[in-house]
PDB file of C-alpha atoms in Angstrom:
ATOM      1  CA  UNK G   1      17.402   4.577   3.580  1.00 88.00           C
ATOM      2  CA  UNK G   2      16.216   6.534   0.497  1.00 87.00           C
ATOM      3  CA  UNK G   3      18.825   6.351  -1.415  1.00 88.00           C
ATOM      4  CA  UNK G   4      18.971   2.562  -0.867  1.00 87.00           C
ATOM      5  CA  UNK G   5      15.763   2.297  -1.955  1.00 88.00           C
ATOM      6  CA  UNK G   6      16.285   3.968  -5.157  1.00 87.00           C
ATOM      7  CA  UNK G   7      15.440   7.849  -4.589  1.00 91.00           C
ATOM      8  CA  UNK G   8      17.205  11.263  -3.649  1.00 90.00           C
ATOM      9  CA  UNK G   9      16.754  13.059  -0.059  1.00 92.00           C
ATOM     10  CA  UNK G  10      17.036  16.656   0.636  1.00 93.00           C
ATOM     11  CA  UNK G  11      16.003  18.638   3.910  1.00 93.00           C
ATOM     12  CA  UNK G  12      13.044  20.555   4.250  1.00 94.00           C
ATOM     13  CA  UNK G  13      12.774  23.552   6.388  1.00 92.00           C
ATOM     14  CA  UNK G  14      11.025  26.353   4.691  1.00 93.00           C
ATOM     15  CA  UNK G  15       8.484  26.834   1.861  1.00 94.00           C
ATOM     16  CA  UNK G  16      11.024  27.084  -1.097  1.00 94.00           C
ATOM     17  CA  UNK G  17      12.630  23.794  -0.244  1.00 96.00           C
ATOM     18  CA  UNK G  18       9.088  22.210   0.086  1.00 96.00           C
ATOM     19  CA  UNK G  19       8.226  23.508  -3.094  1.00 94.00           C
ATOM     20  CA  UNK G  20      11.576  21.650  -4.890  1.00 94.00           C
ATOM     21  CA  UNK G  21      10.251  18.294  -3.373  1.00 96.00           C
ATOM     22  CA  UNK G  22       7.696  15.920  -4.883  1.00 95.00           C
ATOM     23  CA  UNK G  23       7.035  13.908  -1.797  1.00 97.00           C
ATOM     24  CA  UNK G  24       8.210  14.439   1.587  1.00 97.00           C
ATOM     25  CA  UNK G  25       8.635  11.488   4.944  1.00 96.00           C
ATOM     26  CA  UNK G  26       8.145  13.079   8.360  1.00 96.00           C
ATOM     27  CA  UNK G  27      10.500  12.020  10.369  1.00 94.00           C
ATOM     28  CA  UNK G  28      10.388  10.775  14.113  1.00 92.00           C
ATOM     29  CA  UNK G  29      10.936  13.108  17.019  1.00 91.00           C
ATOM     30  CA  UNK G  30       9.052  15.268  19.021  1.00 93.00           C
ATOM     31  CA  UNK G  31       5.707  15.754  17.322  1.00 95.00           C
ATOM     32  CA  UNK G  32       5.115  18.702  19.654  1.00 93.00           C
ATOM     33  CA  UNK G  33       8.239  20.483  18.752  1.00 95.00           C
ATOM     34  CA  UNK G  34       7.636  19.824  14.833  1.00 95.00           C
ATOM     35  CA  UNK G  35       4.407  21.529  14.953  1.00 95.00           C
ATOM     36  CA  UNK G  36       5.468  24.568  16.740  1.00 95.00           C
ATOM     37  CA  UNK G  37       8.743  24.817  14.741  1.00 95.00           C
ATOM     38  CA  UNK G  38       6.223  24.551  11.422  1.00 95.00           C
ATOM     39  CA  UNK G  39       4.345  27.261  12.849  1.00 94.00           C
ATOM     40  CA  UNK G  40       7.405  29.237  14.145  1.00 95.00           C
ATOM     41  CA  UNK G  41       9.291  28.547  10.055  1.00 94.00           C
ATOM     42  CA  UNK G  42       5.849  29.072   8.145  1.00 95.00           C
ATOM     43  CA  UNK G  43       5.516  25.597   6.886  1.00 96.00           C
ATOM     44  CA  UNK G  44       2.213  24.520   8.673  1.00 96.00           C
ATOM     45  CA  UNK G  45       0.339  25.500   6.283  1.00 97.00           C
ATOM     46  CA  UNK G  46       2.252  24.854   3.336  1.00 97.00           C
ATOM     47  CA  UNK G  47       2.199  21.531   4.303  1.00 97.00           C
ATOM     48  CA  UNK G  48      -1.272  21.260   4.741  1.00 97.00           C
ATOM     49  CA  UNK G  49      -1.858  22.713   1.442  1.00 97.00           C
ATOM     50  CA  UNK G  50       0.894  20.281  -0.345  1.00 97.00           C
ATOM     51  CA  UNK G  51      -0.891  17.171   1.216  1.00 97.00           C
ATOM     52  CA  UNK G  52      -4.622  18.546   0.560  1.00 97.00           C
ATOM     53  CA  UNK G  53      -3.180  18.503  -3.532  1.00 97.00           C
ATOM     54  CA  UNK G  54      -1.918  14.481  -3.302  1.00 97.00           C
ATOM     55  CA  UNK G  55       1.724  15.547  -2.582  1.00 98.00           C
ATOM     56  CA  UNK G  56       2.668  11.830  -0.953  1.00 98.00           C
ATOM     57  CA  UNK G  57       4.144  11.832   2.380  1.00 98.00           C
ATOM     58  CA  UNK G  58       5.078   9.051   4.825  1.00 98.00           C
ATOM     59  CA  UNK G  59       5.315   9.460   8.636  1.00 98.00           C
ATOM     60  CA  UNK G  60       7.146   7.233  10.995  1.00 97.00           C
ATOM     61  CA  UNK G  61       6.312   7.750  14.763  1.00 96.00           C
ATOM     62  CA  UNK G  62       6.286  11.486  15.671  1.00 96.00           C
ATOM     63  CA  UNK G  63       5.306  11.698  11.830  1.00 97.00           C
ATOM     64  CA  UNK G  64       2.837   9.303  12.122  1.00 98.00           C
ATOM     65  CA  UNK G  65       0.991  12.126  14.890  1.00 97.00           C
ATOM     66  CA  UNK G  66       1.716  14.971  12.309  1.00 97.00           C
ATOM     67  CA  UNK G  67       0.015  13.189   9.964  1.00 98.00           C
ATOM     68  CA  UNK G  68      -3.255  12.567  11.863  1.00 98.00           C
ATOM     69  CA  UNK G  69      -6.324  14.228  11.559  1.00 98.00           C
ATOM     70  CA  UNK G  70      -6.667  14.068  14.879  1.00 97.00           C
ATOM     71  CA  UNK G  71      -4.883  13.170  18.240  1.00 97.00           C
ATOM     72  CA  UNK G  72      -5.379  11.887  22.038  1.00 95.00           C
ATOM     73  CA  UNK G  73      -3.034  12.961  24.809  1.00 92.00           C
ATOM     74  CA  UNK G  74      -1.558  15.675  22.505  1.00 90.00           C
ATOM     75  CA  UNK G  75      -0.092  18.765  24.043  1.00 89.00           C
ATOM     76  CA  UNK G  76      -2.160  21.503  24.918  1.00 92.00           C
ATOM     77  CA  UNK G  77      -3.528  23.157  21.618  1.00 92.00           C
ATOM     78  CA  UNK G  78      -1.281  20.342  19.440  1.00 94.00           C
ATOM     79  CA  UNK G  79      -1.437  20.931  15.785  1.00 95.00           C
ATOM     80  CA  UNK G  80      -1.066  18.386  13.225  1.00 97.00           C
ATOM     81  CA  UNK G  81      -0.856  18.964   9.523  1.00 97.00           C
ATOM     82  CA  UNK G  82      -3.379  15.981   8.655  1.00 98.00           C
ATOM     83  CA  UNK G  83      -4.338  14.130   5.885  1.00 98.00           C
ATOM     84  CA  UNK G  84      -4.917  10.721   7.265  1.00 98.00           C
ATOM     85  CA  UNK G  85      -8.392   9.653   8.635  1.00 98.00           C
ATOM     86  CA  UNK G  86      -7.185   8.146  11.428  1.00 98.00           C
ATOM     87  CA  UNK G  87      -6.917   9.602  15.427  1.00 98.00           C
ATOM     88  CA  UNK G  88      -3.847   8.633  17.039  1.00 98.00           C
ATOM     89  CA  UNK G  89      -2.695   7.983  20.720  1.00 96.00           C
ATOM     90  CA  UNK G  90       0.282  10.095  21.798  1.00 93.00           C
ATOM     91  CA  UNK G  91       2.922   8.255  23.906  1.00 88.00           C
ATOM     92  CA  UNK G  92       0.842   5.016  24.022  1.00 90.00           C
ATOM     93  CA  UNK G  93       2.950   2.242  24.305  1.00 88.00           C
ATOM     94  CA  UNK G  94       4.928   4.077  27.002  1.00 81.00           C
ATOM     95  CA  UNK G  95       7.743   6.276  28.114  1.00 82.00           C
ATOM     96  CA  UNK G  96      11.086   5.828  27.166  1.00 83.00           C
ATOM     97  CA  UNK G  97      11.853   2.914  29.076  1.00 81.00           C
ATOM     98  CA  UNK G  98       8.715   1.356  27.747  1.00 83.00           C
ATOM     99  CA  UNK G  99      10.234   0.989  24.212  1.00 89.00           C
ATOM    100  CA  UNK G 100      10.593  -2.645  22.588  1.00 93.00           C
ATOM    101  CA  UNK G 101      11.288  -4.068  19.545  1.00 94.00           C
ATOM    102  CA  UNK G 102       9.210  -6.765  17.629  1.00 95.00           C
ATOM    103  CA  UNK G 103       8.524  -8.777  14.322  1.00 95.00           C
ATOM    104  CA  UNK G 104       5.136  -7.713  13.085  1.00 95.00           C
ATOM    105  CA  UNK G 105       3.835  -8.192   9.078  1.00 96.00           C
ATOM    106  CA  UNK G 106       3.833  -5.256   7.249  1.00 97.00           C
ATOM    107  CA  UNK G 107       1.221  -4.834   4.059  1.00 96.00           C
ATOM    108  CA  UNK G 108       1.884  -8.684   3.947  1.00 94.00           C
ATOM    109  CA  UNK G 109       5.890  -8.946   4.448  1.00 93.00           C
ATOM    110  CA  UNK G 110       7.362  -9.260   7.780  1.00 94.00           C
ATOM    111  CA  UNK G 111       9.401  -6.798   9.111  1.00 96.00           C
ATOM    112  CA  UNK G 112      11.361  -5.899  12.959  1.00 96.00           C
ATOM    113  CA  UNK G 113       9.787  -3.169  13.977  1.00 96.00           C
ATOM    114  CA  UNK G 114      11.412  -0.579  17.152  1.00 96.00           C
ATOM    115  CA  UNK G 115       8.904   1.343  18.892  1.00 95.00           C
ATOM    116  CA  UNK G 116      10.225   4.172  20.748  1.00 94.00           C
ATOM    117  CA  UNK G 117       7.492   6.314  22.970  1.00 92.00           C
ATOM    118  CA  UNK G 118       5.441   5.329  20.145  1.00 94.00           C
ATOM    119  CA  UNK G 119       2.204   6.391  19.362  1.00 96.00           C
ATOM    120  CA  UNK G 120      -0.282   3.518  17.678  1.00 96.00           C
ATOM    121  CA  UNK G 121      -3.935   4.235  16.032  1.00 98.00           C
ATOM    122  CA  UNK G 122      -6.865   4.438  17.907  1.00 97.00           C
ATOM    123  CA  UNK G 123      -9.096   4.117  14.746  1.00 98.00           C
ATOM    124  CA  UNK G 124      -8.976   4.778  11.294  1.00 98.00           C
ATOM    125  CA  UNK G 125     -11.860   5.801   8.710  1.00 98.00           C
ATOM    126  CA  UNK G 126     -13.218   3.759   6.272  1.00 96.00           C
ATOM    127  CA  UNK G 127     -10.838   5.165   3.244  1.00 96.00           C
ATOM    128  CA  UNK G 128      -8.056   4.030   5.357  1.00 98.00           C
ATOM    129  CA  UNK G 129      -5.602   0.820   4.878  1.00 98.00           C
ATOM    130  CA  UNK G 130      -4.514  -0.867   8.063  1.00 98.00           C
ATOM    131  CA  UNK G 131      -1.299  -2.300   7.131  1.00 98.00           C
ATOM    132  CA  UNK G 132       0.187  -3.659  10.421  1.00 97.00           C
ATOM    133  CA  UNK G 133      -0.812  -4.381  13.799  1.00 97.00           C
ATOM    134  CA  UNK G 134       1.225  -5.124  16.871  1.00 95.00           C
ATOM    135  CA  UNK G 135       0.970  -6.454  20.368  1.00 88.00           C
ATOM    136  CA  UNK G 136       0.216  -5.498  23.239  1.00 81.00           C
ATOM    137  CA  UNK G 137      -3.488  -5.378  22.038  1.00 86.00           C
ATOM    138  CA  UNK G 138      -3.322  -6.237  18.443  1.00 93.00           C
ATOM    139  CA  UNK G 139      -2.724  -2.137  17.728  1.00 96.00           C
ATOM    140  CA  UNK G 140      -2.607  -0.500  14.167  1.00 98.00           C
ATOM    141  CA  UNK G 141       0.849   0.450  14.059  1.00 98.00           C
ATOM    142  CA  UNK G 142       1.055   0.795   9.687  1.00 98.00           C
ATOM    143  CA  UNK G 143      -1.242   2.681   7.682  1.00 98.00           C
ATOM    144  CA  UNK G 144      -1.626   3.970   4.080  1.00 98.00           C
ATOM    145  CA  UNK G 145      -4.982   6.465   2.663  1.00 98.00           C
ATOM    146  CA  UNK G 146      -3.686   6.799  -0.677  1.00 97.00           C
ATOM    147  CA  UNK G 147      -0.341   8.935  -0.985  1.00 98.00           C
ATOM    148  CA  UNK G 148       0.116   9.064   2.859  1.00 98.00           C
ATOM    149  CA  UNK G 149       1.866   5.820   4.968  1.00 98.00           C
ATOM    150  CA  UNK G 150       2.631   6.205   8.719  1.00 98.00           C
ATOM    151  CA  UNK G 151       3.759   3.955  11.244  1.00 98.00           C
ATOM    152  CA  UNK G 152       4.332   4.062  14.434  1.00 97.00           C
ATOM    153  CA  UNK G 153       7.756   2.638  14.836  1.00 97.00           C
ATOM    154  CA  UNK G 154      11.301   2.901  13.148  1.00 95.00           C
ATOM    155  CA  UNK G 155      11.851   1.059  10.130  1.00 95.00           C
ATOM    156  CA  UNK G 156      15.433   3.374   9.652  1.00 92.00           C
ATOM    157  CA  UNK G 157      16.465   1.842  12.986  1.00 93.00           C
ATOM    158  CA  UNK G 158      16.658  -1.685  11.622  1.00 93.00           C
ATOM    159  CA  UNK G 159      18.631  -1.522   8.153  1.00 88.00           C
ATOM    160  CA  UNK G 160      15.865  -2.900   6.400  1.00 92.00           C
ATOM    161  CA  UNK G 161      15.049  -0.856   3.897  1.00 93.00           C
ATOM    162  CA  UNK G 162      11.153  -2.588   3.149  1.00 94.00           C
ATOM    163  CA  UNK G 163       9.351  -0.151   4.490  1.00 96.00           C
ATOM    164  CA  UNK G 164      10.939   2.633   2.494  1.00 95.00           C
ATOM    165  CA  UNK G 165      10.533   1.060  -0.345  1.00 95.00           C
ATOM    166  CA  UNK G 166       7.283   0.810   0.047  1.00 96.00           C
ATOM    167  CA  UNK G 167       6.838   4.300  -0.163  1.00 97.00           C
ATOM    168  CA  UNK G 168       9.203   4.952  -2.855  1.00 96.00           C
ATOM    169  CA  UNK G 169       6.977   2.986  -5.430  1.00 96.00           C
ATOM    170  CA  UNK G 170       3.657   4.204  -3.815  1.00 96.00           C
ATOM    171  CA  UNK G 171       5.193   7.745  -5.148  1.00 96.00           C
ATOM    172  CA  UNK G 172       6.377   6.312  -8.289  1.00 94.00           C
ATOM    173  CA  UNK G 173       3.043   4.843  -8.795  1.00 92.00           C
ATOM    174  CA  UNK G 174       1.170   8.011  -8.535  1.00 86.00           C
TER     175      UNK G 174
END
């Protein structure tokens, strides 16, 4: 999805490779398991640091949570690296089986959107964008405080490539 939206991608793992990176996406998953195995690789707070300095990140699902100041129904003692103003709901549309797909507009372009045990904003502060909302319950699902974007779902999931461009010219912006 990078490439086809105009820029490189290379993993990140450990310190040295976040160093060699000017902006990083965190990726869906397991947010649980990507904060222990930041912790476990020393990258917690590296990451921390990188975002606290304007490095520009974007988070989809799992790295929407990472990305959080602050989280409900997280696991017990749940780390996030932070940076947004924003506390996000763990799991909240659902288990597995609970996962849909929907159109929803996106900073003012539609987009499908695939939610997968997907996580949506409880609230955001006041230096923070709301760029999409979905049903059920009109939730924040897309949001942007200046270098960091998150959502909630899976724009790789759909071939459409919007949403990474999005972030792609936020960093070339900056």
């Amino acid at each position: 999805m990078l490439r086809e939206a105009g820029a490189g991608a290379r993993p990140v793992r450990r310190p040295a490779e976040l160093d060699a990176v000017q902006a990083l996406i965190v990726p869906g998953g397991e947010s649980t398991a990507m904060w222990k195995l930041a912790d476990a690789f020393d990258l917690l707070e590296p990451l921390r640091m990188r975002i606290k300095e304007g490095m520009p990140a974007y988070g989809s699902c799992a790295g929407m949570i990472m990305l959080a100041d602050r989280i409900v129904d997280g696991a017990a003692g749940q780390q996030t690296i932070g940076g947004i103003d924003m506390v996000v709901r763990r799991n909240a549309f659902g288990r597995q089986v609970d996962s849909f797909e929907t159109n929803l507009d996106f900073a003012g372009a539609p987009v499908h959107a695939v939610f997968i045990r997907a996580p949506w904003v409880e609230s955001v502060g006041p230096g923070v964008d709301v760029l999409g909302r979905a049903e059920p319950g009109d939730r924040i699902v897309a949001v942007r405080q200046g270098p960091l974007l998150a959502t909630s779902f899976h724009p790789e999931l759909t071939g459409d490539t919007r949403v990474h461009r999005y972030f792609v010219d936020m960093v070339r912006e900056l």
